[in-house]
Amino acid sequence: MIEKIISQPSIDVVNPLLFSMGEDVMGFLNEVQLQYPEAISFASGRPDAKYFNMEQFSECLDYFVQNNVREKGIDENIVLENLGQYNRTKGIINTEVAKYLFIDEFIKVNPEDILITVGAQEAIAIGITTLCDRENDVILVEDPAYIGITHFAKINDYKIESIPVIANESSIKAIEDKILEYQEKGKKVKVVYVIPDFQNPTGNSMSLSNRHKLLALARLYDFVIFEDNAYGDFYYENEKMPTLKSLDEDDNVIYLRSLSKTIYPSLRLCLMVVTQKVKVQDKIFALSDLMAKTKGYVTVNTPSIMQAMFGGLLLKNKFSLESLNAEKRAGMKEKRDQLLESLNHFFNKETQSWAENISWNLPAGGFFLILKVPFKVTREDVIRCAEVNKVIFTPMSFFYMNEGGENELRLAFSNVTKEEIINGVERLSEFIKSKVKNQ
């Protein structure tokens, strides 16, 4: 029996880049939540479990099986055996998914250009691994950003650079400036990663004008846009915006459609649309085939049972999730509205002089709101607020690659009840009031 591998601890036994990522955000917040379970948490962007409808899992799985028996004439036992076996790397529900993407997202795609991945995180990983050269290529990411891509790039030693969140024309200019800067250094911006709809963590949405400008920039400088769409169905004002991919006439967009927020996270499915062709050593390849080759050495294939459940859900609902998402969207809007109402009440500038320099954005969708305060927010503030005031938030500085967000905190309203929102904002106001008055 081996009791000890090394006698002296040494950094040489692990990847040193693990320690270049900065704050372990999720680990820290989970630790705080475990230590103070009675605290109301605005930290997690988890979807509301009351909409999961887990009973539909077996129903949809059976519907998928019976549809294969009925439409394809395959024996039921063979269908079930196939679901338990290793399967196609690209996926087994690509035809159903292509119909869904056309009906709900206005994206026309050949089923063979779709990969069903193990969540958006795998799609990001295989996309970067397939496309990017560590020495010569650069990835541009909005800052602040979803930490899944920034930390993956850092731990795997890819060159990643920040750009402003695309909120106006100057943001587009900043991308072009960064591209030209790296061209002078003999390097190429290969990927620009964006969340156009209700970005995590800011809640910002890219205007239609800026979507067209970003696509024009991709056409001019020949880079790939990774469009991560996890929150697009949760729009609370006006109409749903067209995706970048639906506007993409030049095959510059790789589309990532996570199902974690619209169905449930444990499904672990993402719909990855890769329509590009690439030339390698005078041969033309479908980029989706090369992505599948990479995926084959990462997860081999995505669990067929989970795919079958989602395939059955699409079949039962005529390849559209709009009616299913309507109730969830309405519920999330009620929470957003309650959060805004509570902030207006407990941070009322007319009755609370200490709240004079406190403000917040008005998210038109998504799961997040940003609160600006007149002091620097630290990890110690998170712990003290959880311990004393029984409420948890996330400092915005946790999401920045560089400096930024020091005077901001993110409030996630997706996984709290309206009553918890009222009580949580009241508790948070007491904490912030004490900080302001003791400055």
CSV table of C-alpha atoms in Angstrom, one decimal:
chain,number,residue,atom,x,y,z
A,1,MET,CA,0.0,0.0,0.0
A,2,ILE,CA,1.4,3.4,-1.0
A,3,GLU,CA,1.1,5.9,1.8
A,4,LYS,CA,3.2,8.7,0.4
A,5,ILE,CA,4.1,9.7,-3.1
A,6,ILE,CA,6.6,12.5,-2.4
A,7,SER,CA,8.4,13.4,0.8
A,8,GLN,CA,8.5,17.2,0.2
A,9,PRO,CA,5.6,19.2,-1.3
A,10,SER,CA,6.6,20.6,-4.7
A,11,ILE,CA,4.9,22.8,-7.3
A,12,ASP,CA,6.6,20.7,-10.0
A,13,VAL,CA,4.0,17.9,-9.6
A,14,VAL,CA,1.1,20.1,-10.9
A,15,ASN,CA,0.5,22.5,-13.7
A,16,PRO,CA,1.7,25.9,-12.3
A,17,LEU,CA,-0.8,27.7,-14.5
A,18,LEU,CA,-3.5,26.5,-12.0
A,19,PHE,CA,-2.3,29.2,-9.7
A,20,SER,CA,-2.4,31.9,-12.4
A,21,MET,CA,-6.1,32.1,-12.5
A,22,GLY,CA,-6.6,34.3,-9.4
A,23,GLU,CA,-9.6,33.9,-7.1
A,24,ASP,CA,-11.4,30.5,-7.2
A,25,VAL,CA,-14.7,32.3,-7.5
A,26,MET,CA,-17.0,29.3,-7.4
A,27,GLY,CA,-15.1,27.5,-4.7
A,28,PHE,CA,-15.1,30.6,-2.5
A,29,LEU,CA,-18.8,31.3,-2.9
A,30,ASN,CA,-19.7,27.6,-2.4
A,31,GLU,CA,-17.6,27.6,0.8
A,32,VAL,CA,-19.4,30.7,2.1
A,33,GLN,CA,-22.8,29.3,1.3
A,34,LEU,CA,-22.0,26.0,3.1
A,35,GLN,CA,-20.7,27.9,6.1
A,36,TYR,CA,-23.8,30.1,6.3
A,37,PRO,CA,-26.7,28.0,5.0
A,38,GLU,CA,-29.3,30.3,6.5
A,39,ALA,CA,-28.1,33.2,4.4
A,40,ILE,CA,-30.1,34.3,1.3
A,41,SER,CA,-27.9,34.0,-1.7
A,42,PHE,CA,-27.8,36.3,-4.6
A,43,ALA,CA,-24.5,34.8,-5.7
A,44,SER,CA,-25.4,31.8,-7.8
A,45,GLY,CA,-26.8,32.2,-11.4
A,46,ARG,CA,-28.6,28.8,-11.1
A,47,PRO,CA,-32.0,28.5,-12.7
A,48,ASP,CA,-35.1,28.1,-10.5
A,49,ALA,CA,-35.6,24.4,-9.8
A,50,LYS,CA,-39.4,24.7,-9.6
A,51,TYR,CA,-39.4,24.9,-13.4
A,52,PHE,CA,-37.4,21.7,-13.9
A,53,ASN,CA,-40.4,19.3,-14.4
A,54,MET,CA,-38.3,16.2,-13.8
A,55,GLU,CA,-41.3,14.0,-14.4
A,56,GLN,CA,-41.0,14.8,-18.1
A,57,PHE,CA,-37.6,13.1,-18.4
A,58,SER,CA,-38.9,9.5,-18.6
A,59,GLU,CA,-41.9,10.6,-20.7
A,60,CYS,CA,-39.7,12.3,-23.3
A,61,LEU,CA,-37.2,9.5,-23.3
A,62,ASP,CA,-40.0,7.0,-24.0
A,63,TYR,CA,-41.4,9.3,-26.7
A,64,PHE,CA,-38.0,9.4,-28.4
A,65,VAL,CA,-37.7,5.6,-28.3
A,66,GLN,CA,-41.3,5.0,-29.6
A,67,ASN,CA,-40.7,7.6,-32.4
A,68,ASN,CA,-37.7,5.6,-33.6
A,69,VAL,CA,-39.8,2.4,-33.5
A,70,ARG,CA,-42.7,4.0,-35.3
A,71,GLU,CA,-41.0,6.2,-37.9
A,72,LYS,CA,-37.8,4.2,-38.6
A,73,GLY,CA,-39.1,0.7,-38.0
A,74,ILE,CA,-36.4,-0.2,-35.6
A,75,ASP,CA,-37.0,-2.8,-32.9
A,76,GLU,CA,-37.5,-1.3,-29.5
A,77,ASN,CA,-34.9,-3.4,-27.9
A,78,ILE,CA,-32.3,-2.3,-30.5
A,79,VAL,CA,-33.2,1.3,-29.9
A,80,LEU,CA,-32.7,0.9,-26.2
A,81,GLU,CA,-29.4,-1.0,-26.7
A,82,ASN,CA,-28.1,1.7,-28.9
A,83,LEU,CA,-28.9,4.3,-26.2
A,84,GLY,CA,-26.8,2.4,-23.8
A,85,GLN,CA,-23.9,2.1,-26.1
A,86,TYR,CA,-21.1,4.4,-27.3
A,87,ASN,CA,-22.6,6.6,-30.1
A,88,ARG,CA,-21.8,9.2,-32.8
A,89,THR,CA,-19.3,11.8,-31.6
A,90,LYS,CA,-21.4,14.6,-33.2
A,91,GLY,CA,-24.6,13.4,-31.6
A,92,ILE,CA,-27.7,11.4,-32.3
A,93,ILE,CA,-30.4,14.1,-32.3
A,94,ASN,CA,-28.8,16.4,-34.9
A,95,THR,CA,-31.8,16.3,-37.3
A,96,GLU,CA,-34.3,17.2,-34.5
A,97,VAL,CA,-31.9,20.0,-33.2
A,98,ALA,CA,-31.6,21.5,-36.7
A,99,LYS,CA,-35.4,21.8,-37.0
A,100,TYR,CA,-35.5,23.5,-33.5
A,101,LEU,CA,-32.8,25.9,-34.4
A,102,PHE,CA,-34.6,26.9,-37.6
A,103,ILE,CA,-38.0,27.4,-35.9
A,104,ASP,CA,-36.9,29.1,-32.7
A,105,GLU,CA,-33.6,30.8,-33.6
A,106,PHE,CA,-34.0,31.3,-37.4
A,107,ILE,CA,-30.7,29.5,-37.9
A,108,LYS,CA,-30.5,27.3,-41.0
A,109,VAL,CA,-28.0,24.5,-40.5
A,110,ASN,CA,-27.2,21.1,-41.9
A,111,PRO,CA,-27.5,18.5,-39.2
A,112,GLU,CA,-24.0,17.3,-39.9
A,113,ASP,CA,-22.7,20.8,-38.9
A,114,ILE,CA,-24.1,20.4,-35.4
A,115,LEU,CA,-22.2,18.9,-32.4
A,116,ILE,CA,-24.1,18.0,-29.2
A,117,THR,CA,-21.6,18.7,-26.5
A,118,VAL,CA,-21.4,18.1,-22.7
A,119,GLY,CA,-22.5,21.7,-21.9
A,120,ALA,CA,-21.2,24.9,-23.2
A,121,GLN,CA,-17.9,24.5,-21.3
A,122,GLU,CA,-16.9,21.5,-23.5
A,123,ALA,CA,-17.9,23.4,-26.6
A,124,ILE,CA,-15.6,26.3,-25.6
A,125,ALA,CA,-12.8,23.8,-24.8
A,126,ILE,CA,-13.0,21.9,-28.1
A,127,GLY,CA,-13.5,25.1,-30.1
A,128,ILE,CA,-10.4,26.8,-28.7
A,129,THR,CA,-8.3,23.5,-28.8
A,130,THR,CA,-9.3,22.9,-32.5
A,131,LEU,CA,-8.8,26.5,-33.7
A,132,CYS,CA,-6.1,28.2,-31.7
A,133,ASP,CA,-2.3,28.0,-31.9
A,134,ARG,CA,-0.7,28.9,-28.5
A,135,GLU,CA,2.2,30.7,-30.1
A,136,ASN,CA,0.5,32.7,-32.8
A,137,ASP,CA,-3.2,33.1,-32.0
A,138,VAL,CA,-5.0,35.4,-29.6
A,139,ILE,CA,-8.5,35.1,-28.1
A,140,LEU,CA,-10.4,38.3,-27.3
A,141,VAL,CA,-13.0,38.2,-24.5
A,142,GLU,CA,-15.3,40.9,-23.1
A,143,ASP,CA,-14.1,42.1,-19.7
A,144,PRO,CA,-15.8,41.3,-17.3
A,145,ALA,CA,-16.6,37.9,-18.6
A,146,TYR,CA,-17.9,34.4,-17.9
A,147,ILE,CA,-14.9,32.9,-16.0
A,148,GLY,CA,-15.3,29.5,-17.8
A,149,ILE,CA,-13.5,30.7,-20.9
A,150,THR,CA,-10.9,32.9,-19.2
A,151,HIS,CA,-9.9,30.2,-16.8
A,152,PHE,CA,-9.8,27.5,-19.4
A,153,ALA,CA,-7.6,29.6,-21.6
A,154,LYS,CA,-5.2,30.5,-18.8
A,155,ILE,CA,-4.9,27.0,-17.4
A,156,ASN,CA,-4.1,25.7,-21.0
A,157,ASP,CA,-1.7,28.5,-21.8
A,158,TYR,CA,-3.7,30.2,-24.6
A,159,LYS,CA,-3.1,33.9,-25.2
A,160,ILE,CA,-6.3,35.7,-24.0
A,161,GLU,CA,-6.8,39.4,-24.0
A,162,SER,CA,-9.7,41.6,-22.7
A,163,ILE,CA,-11.9,44.0,-24.7
A,164,PRO,CA,-14.7,46.1,-23.3
A,165,VAL,CA,-18.2,44.7,-23.0
A,166,ILE,CA,-19.8,45.6,-26.4
A,167,ALA,CA,-22.2,48.3,-25.4
A,168,ASN,CA,-21.5,51.0,-27.9
A,169,GLU,CA,-19.5,51.9,-31.0
A,170,SER,CA,-16.3,52.6,-29.1
A,171,SER,CA,-16.4,48.9,-28.0
A,172,ILE,CA,-16.2,47.8,-31.6
A,173,LYS,CA,-13.4,50.3,-32.2
A,174,ALA,CA,-11.5,48.7,-29.3
A,175,ILE,CA,-11.7,45.3,-30.9
A,176,GLU,CA,-10.3,46.6,-34.2
A,177,ASP,CA,-7.5,48.4,-32.3
A,178,LYS,CA,-6.6,45.2,-30.5
A,179,ILE,CA,-6.6,43.3,-33.8
A,180,LEU,CA,-4.2,45.8,-35.4
A,181,GLU,CA,-2.0,45.9,-32.3
A,182,TYR,CA,-1.4,42.1,-32.5
A,183,GLN,CA,-1.0,42.2,-36.3
A,184,GLU,CA,2.0,44.5,-35.7
A,185,LYS,CA,3.4,41.8,-33.3
A,186,GLY,CA,3.0,39.1,-36.0
A,187,LYS,CA,0.1,37.5,-34.2
A,188,LYS,CA,-3.5,36.9,-35.2
A,189,VAL,CA,-6.8,37.4,-33.3
A,190,LYS,CA,-8.4,34.1,-34.1
A,191,VAL,CA,-11.5,34.1,-31.8
A,192,VAL,CA,-13.7,36.8,-30.3
A,193,TYR,CA,-16.0,35.4,-27.5
A,194,VAL,CA,-19.2,37.2,-26.7
A,195,ILE,CA,-22.5,36.7,-24.9
A,196,PRO,CA,-24.7,39.1,-26.9
A,197,ASP,CA,-27.9,38.6,-24.9
A,198,PHE,CA,-27.9,39.6,-21.2
A,199,GLN,CA,-24.3,39.0,-20.7
A,200,ASN,CA,-22.9,37.2,-17.6
A,201,PRO,CA,-22.1,39.0,-15.4
A,202,THR,CA,-23.2,42.5,-16.5
A,203,GLY,CA,-26.6,41.8,-18.0
A,204,ASN,CA,-25.7,43.9,-21.0
A,205,SER,CA,-27.3,43.2,-24.4
A,206,MET,CA,-25.6,44.0,-27.7
A,207,SER,CA,-27.6,46.3,-29.9
A,208,LEU,CA,-28.7,45.1,-33.4
A,209,SER,CA,-26.4,47.8,-34.9
A,210,ASN,CA,-23.4,46.5,-33.0
A,211,ARG,CA,-24.2,42.9,-34.0
A,212,HIS,CA,-24.0,43.9,-37.6
A,213,LYS,CA,-20.8,45.9,-37.0
A,214,LEU,CA,-19.1,43.0,-35.2
A,215,LEU,CA,-20.0,40.7,-38.1
A,216,ALA,CA,-18.6,43.2,-40.5
A,217,LEU,CA,-15.4,43.3,-38.5
A,218,ALA,CA,-15.1,39.5,-38.5
A,219,ARG,CA,-15.5,39.5,-42.3
A,220,LEU,CA,-12.8,42.2,-42.7
A,221,TYR,CA,-10.2,40.6,-40.3
A,222,ASP,CA,-11.1,37.0,-40.7
A,223,PHE,CA,-11.7,35.9,-37.1
A,224,VAL,CA,-14.3,33.6,-35.6
A,225,ILE,CA,-17.0,34.8,-33.3
A,226,PHE,CA,-18.0,32.4,-30.5
A,227,GLU,CA,-21.6,33.3,-29.7
A,228,ASP,CA,-22.6,31.9,-26.3
A,229,ASN,CA,-26.3,32.0,-25.9
A,230,ALA,CA,-27.4,30.8,-22.5
A,231,TYR,CA,-29.9,33.6,-21.6
A,232,GLY,CA,-31.5,34.7,-24.9
A,233,ASP,CA,-34.9,33.2,-24.0
A,234,PHE,CA,-35.1,35.3,-20.9
A,235,TYR,CA,-36.1,38.6,-22.4
A,236,TYR,CA,-38.4,40.8,-20.4
A,237,GLU,CA,-38.8,43.9,-22.6
A,238,ASN,CA,-39.5,44.3,-26.3
A,239,GLU,CA,-38.9,41.3,-28.6
A,240,LYS,CA,-36.3,38.6,-28.8
A,241,MET,CA,-33.2,39.9,-30.5
A,242,PRO,CA,-31.8,37.9,-33.6
A,243,THR,CA,-28.8,35.9,-32.8
A,244,LEU,CA,-25.5,36.7,-34.5
A,245,LYS,CA,-25.6,33.3,-36.2
A,246,SER,CA,-29.0,34.0,-37.8
A,247,LEU,CA,-27.4,37.2,-39.2
A,248,ASP,CA,-24.2,35.6,-40.2
A,249,GLU,CA,-23.9,35.5,-44.1
A,250,ASP,CA,-20.1,34.8,-44.2
A,251,ASP,CA,-19.8,31.8,-41.8
A,252,ASN,CA,-17.8,33.7,-39.2
A,253,VAL,CA,-20.0,32.7,-36.2
A,254,ILE,CA,-19.8,29.5,-34.1
A,255,TYR,CA,-23.0,29.3,-32.1
A,256,LEU,CA,-23.2,27.7,-28.6
A,257,ARG,CA,-26.7,27.1,-27.4
A,258,SER,CA,-26.7,25.9,-23.8
A,259,LEU,CA,-29.7,24.2,-22.4
A,260,SER,CA,-28.8,24.5,-18.7
A,261,LYS,CA,-30.9,27.6,-18.1
A,262,THR,CA,-33.9,26.7,-20.3
A,263,ILE,CA,-34.3,23.0,-19.4
A,264,TYR,CA,-32.0,22.1,-16.4
A,265,PRO,CA,-28.3,22.1,-15.7
A,266,SER,CA,-27.9,18.3,-15.1
A,267,LEU,CA,-29.0,17.6,-18.7
A,268,ARG,CA,-25.4,18.9,-19.6
A,269,LEU,CA,-26.2,19.6,-23.2
A,270,CYS,CA,-25.1,22.4,-25.5
A,271,LEU,CA,-26.0,22.7,-29.2
A,272,MET,CA,-22.8,23.7,-31.1
A,273,VAL,CA,-23.3,25.0,-34.6
A,274,VAL,CA,-20.1,24.9,-36.8
A,275,THR,CA,-20.9,25.6,-40.4
A,276,GLN,CA,-17.4,26.7,-41.6
A,277,LYS,CA,-15.1,24.9,-44.1
A,278,VAL,CA,-11.3,25.1,-43.6
A,279,LYS,CA,-8.4,24.4,-45.9
A,280,VAL,CA,-5.5,22.4,-44.5
A,281,GLN,CA,-2.6,21.3,-46.7
A,282,ASP,CA,-4.6,21.8,-49.9
A,283,LYS,CA,-7.5,19.8,-48.6
A,284,ILE,CA,-11.0,21.1,-47.6
A,285,PHE,CA,-12.5,20.0,-44.4
A,286,ALA,CA,-15.8,20.6,-42.6
A,287,LEU,CA,-14.7,22.4,-39.4
A,288,SER,CA,-17.4,20.4,-37.6
A,289,ASP,CA,-15.6,17.2,-38.5
A,290,LEU,CA,-12.3,18.5,-37.0
A,291,MET,CA,-14.2,19.7,-33.9
A,292,ALA,CA,-15.7,16.2,-33.6
A,293,LYS,CA,-12.1,14.7,-33.9
A,294,THR,CA,-11.1,16.9,-30.9
A,295,LYS,CA,-14.2,16.0,-29.0
A,296,GLY,CA,-13.4,12.3,-29.5
A,297,TYR,CA,-10.3,12.7,-27.4
A,298,VAL,CA,-12.1,14.8,-24.7
A,299,THR,CA,-15.4,13.1,-23.9
A,300,VAL,CA,-15.6,10.5,-26.7
A,301,ASN,CA,-19.3,11.3,-27.1
A,302,THR,CA,-22.2,13.0,-25.3
A,303,PRO,CA,-24.4,10.7,-23.2
A,304,SER,CA,-27.1,9.3,-25.5
A,305,ILE,CA,-29.8,9.0,-22.8
A,306,MET,CA,-29.6,12.8,-22.2
A,307,GLN,CA,-29.8,13.5,-25.9
A,308,ALA,CA,-32.7,11.1,-26.3
A,309,MET,CA,-34.6,12.9,-23.5
A,310,PHE,CA,-34.1,16.3,-25.2
A,311,GLY,CA,-34.9,14.8,-28.6
A,312,GLY,CA,-38.2,13.5,-27.2
A,313,LEU,CA,-38.9,16.9,-25.8
A,314,LEU,CA,-38.4,18.5,-29.2
A,315,LEU,CA,-40.6,15.9,-30.9
A,316,LYS,CA,-43.4,16.3,-28.4
A,317,ASN,CA,-43.4,20.1,-28.9
A,318,LYS,CA,-43.0,20.2,-32.7
A,319,PHE,CA,-39.4,21.3,-32.5
A,320,SER,CA,-40.1,24.5,-30.6
A,321,LEU,CA,-39.4,25.4,-26.9
A,322,GLU,CA,-41.2,28.8,-27.0
A,323,SER,CA,-44.4,27.7,-25.2
A,324,LEU,CA,-42.4,25.8,-22.6
A,325,ASN,CA,-40.1,28.8,-21.9
A,326,ALA,CA,-43.0,31.3,-21.7
A,327,GLU,CA,-43.8,30.4,-18.1
A,328,LYS,CA,-40.2,30.4,-17.0
A,329,ARG,CA,-39.6,33.8,-18.7
A,330,ALA,CA,-42.7,35.3,-16.9
A,331,GLY,CA,-41.5,33.9,-13.6
A,332,MET,CA,-38.0,35.4,-14.1
A,333,LYS,CA,-39.5,38.7,-15.1
A,334,GLU,CA,-41.5,38.8,-11.9
A,335,LYS,CA,-38.3,38.3,-9.9
A,336,ARG,CA,-36.5,41.0,-11.8
A,337,ASP,CA,-39.3,43.4,-11.2
A,338,GLN,CA,-39.4,42.5,-7.5
A,339,LEU,CA,-35.7,43.1,-7.2
A,340,LEU,CA,-36.0,46.5,-8.8
A,341,GLU,CA,-38.9,47.4,-6.6
A,342,SER,CA,-37.0,46.3,-3.5
A,343,LEU,CA,-33.9,48.3,-4.5
A,344,ASN,CA,-36.0,51.4,-5.0
A,345,HIS,CA,-37.6,50.9,-1.6
A,346,PHE,CA,-34.6,50.1,0.6
A,347,PHE,CA,-32.1,52.3,-1.3
A,348,ASN,CA,-34.5,55.3,-1.6
A,349,LYS,CA,-32.4,58.4,-2.1
A,350,GLU,CA,-35.2,60.7,-1.0
A,351,THR,CA,-35.6,59.1,2.4
A,352,GLN,CA,-32.1,57.5,2.9
A,353,SER,CA,-29.3,60.1,2.6
A,354,TRP,CA,-26.6,57.4,2.9
A,355,ALA,CA,-27.9,55.8,-0.4
A,356,GLU,CA,-27.2,58.9,-2.4
A,357,ASN,CA,-24.2,57.4,-4.3
A,358,ILE,CA,-25.7,54.0,-4.9
A,359,SER,CA,-27.1,53.0,-8.3
A,360,TRP,CA,-28.0,49.9,-10.4
A,361,ASN,CA,-28.7,49.0,-14.0
A,362,LEU,CA,-32.0,48.0,-15.4
A,363,PRO,CA,-31.5,44.6,-17.0
A,364,ALA,CA,-33.9,43.9,-19.9
A,365,GLY,CA,-33.4,40.2,-19.5
A,366,GLY,CA,-31.2,37.4,-18.1
A,367,PHE,CA,-30.4,36.5,-14.5
A,368,PHE,CA,-28.2,39.4,-13.2
A,369,LEU,CA,-28.2,43.0,-11.9
A,370,ILE,CA,-25.2,45.2,-11.1
A,371,LEU,CA,-25.3,47.3,-7.9
A,372,LYS,CA,-22.7,50.2,-7.7
A,373,VAL,CA,-21.6,51.3,-4.2
A,374,PRO,CA,-19.3,54.1,-2.9
A,375,PHE,CA,-16.7,51.7,-1.5
A,376,LYS,CA,-14.4,48.9,-2.7
A,377,VAL,CA,-16.1,45.5,-2.3
A,378,THR,CA,-13.8,42.7,-1.0
A,379,ARG,CA,-14.0,39.0,-0.3
A,380,GLU,CA,-14.0,39.9,3.4
A,381,ASP,CA,-17.2,41.9,2.8
A,382,VAL,CA,-18.8,38.8,1.3
A,383,ILE,CA,-17.9,36.8,4.4
A,384,ARG,CA,-19.0,39.5,6.9
A,385,CYS,CA,-22.3,40.2,5.1
A,386,ALA,CA,-23.1,36.5,5.1
A,387,GLU,CA,-22.2,36.1,8.8
A,388,VAL,CA,-23.8,39.2,10.2
A,389,ASN,CA,-26.5,40.2,7.7
A,390,LYS,CA,-27.3,36.7,6.4
A,391,VAL,CA,-27.1,37.5,2.7
A,392,ILE,CA,-24.5,36.6,0.0
A,393,PHE,CA,-23.5,38.5,-3.1
A,394,THR,CA,-20.6,38.3,-5.7
A,395,PRO,CA,-18.1,41.1,-6.0
A,396,MET,CA,-17.9,42.2,-9.7
A,397,SER,CA,-14.1,42.3,-9.5
A,398,PHE,CA,-14.2,38.5,-9.4
A,399,PHE,CA,-15.2,38.5,-13.1
A,400,TYR,CA,-12.5,40.8,-14.4
A,401,MET,CA,-9.4,39.6,-16.1
A,402,ASN,CA,-7.7,42.9,-15.2
A,403,GLU,CA,-8.6,45.6,-12.7
A,404,GLY,CA,-12.3,46.7,-12.6
A,405,GLY,CA,-15.6,46.3,-10.8
A,406,GLU,CA,-14.1,47.1,-7.4
A,407,ASN,CA,-17.1,49.3,-6.5
A,408,GLU,CA,-19.7,46.9,-7.9
A,409,LEU,CA,-21.5,43.7,-6.9
A,410,ARG,CA,-23.5,41.3,-8.9
A,411,LEU,CA,-27.0,40.2,-7.7
A,412,ALA,CA,-28.4,37.0,-9.3
A,413,PHE,CA,-32.2,36.8,-8.9
A,414,SER,CA,-32.9,33.6,-10.7
A,415,ASN,CA,-32.7,31.1,-7.8
A,416,VAL,CA,-34.4,33.1,-5.0
A,417,THR,CA,-38.1,33.6,-4.3
A,418,LYS,CA,-39.8,37.0,-4.4
A,419,GLU,CA,-40.0,36.9,-0.6
A,420,GLU,CA,-36.3,36.1,-0.3
A,421,ILE,CA,-35.6,39.0,-2.7
A,422,ILE,CA,-37.4,41.4,-0.4
A,423,ASN,CA,-35.8,40.1,2.8
A,424,GLY,CA,-32.4,39.8,1.1
A,425,VAL,CA,-32.4,43.3,-0.3
A,426,GLU,CA,-33.4,44.7,3.1
A,427,ARG,CA,-30.5,42.8,4.8
A,428,LEU,CA,-28.1,44.0,2.1
A,429,SER,CA,-29.2,47.6,2.6
A,430,GLU,CA,-28.3,47.3,6.3
A,431,PHE,CA,-24.9,46.0,5.4
A,432,ILE,CA,-24.2,48.7,2.8
A,433,LYS,CA,-25.5,51.4,5.1
A,434,SER,CA,-23.1,50.4,7.8
A,435,LYS,CA,-20.2,50.4,5.3
A,436,VAL,CA,-21.1,53.8,4.0
A,437,LYS,CA,-21.5,55.4,7.4
A,438,ASN,CA,-18.3,53.9,8.7
A,439,GLN,CA,-16.1,55.1,5.8
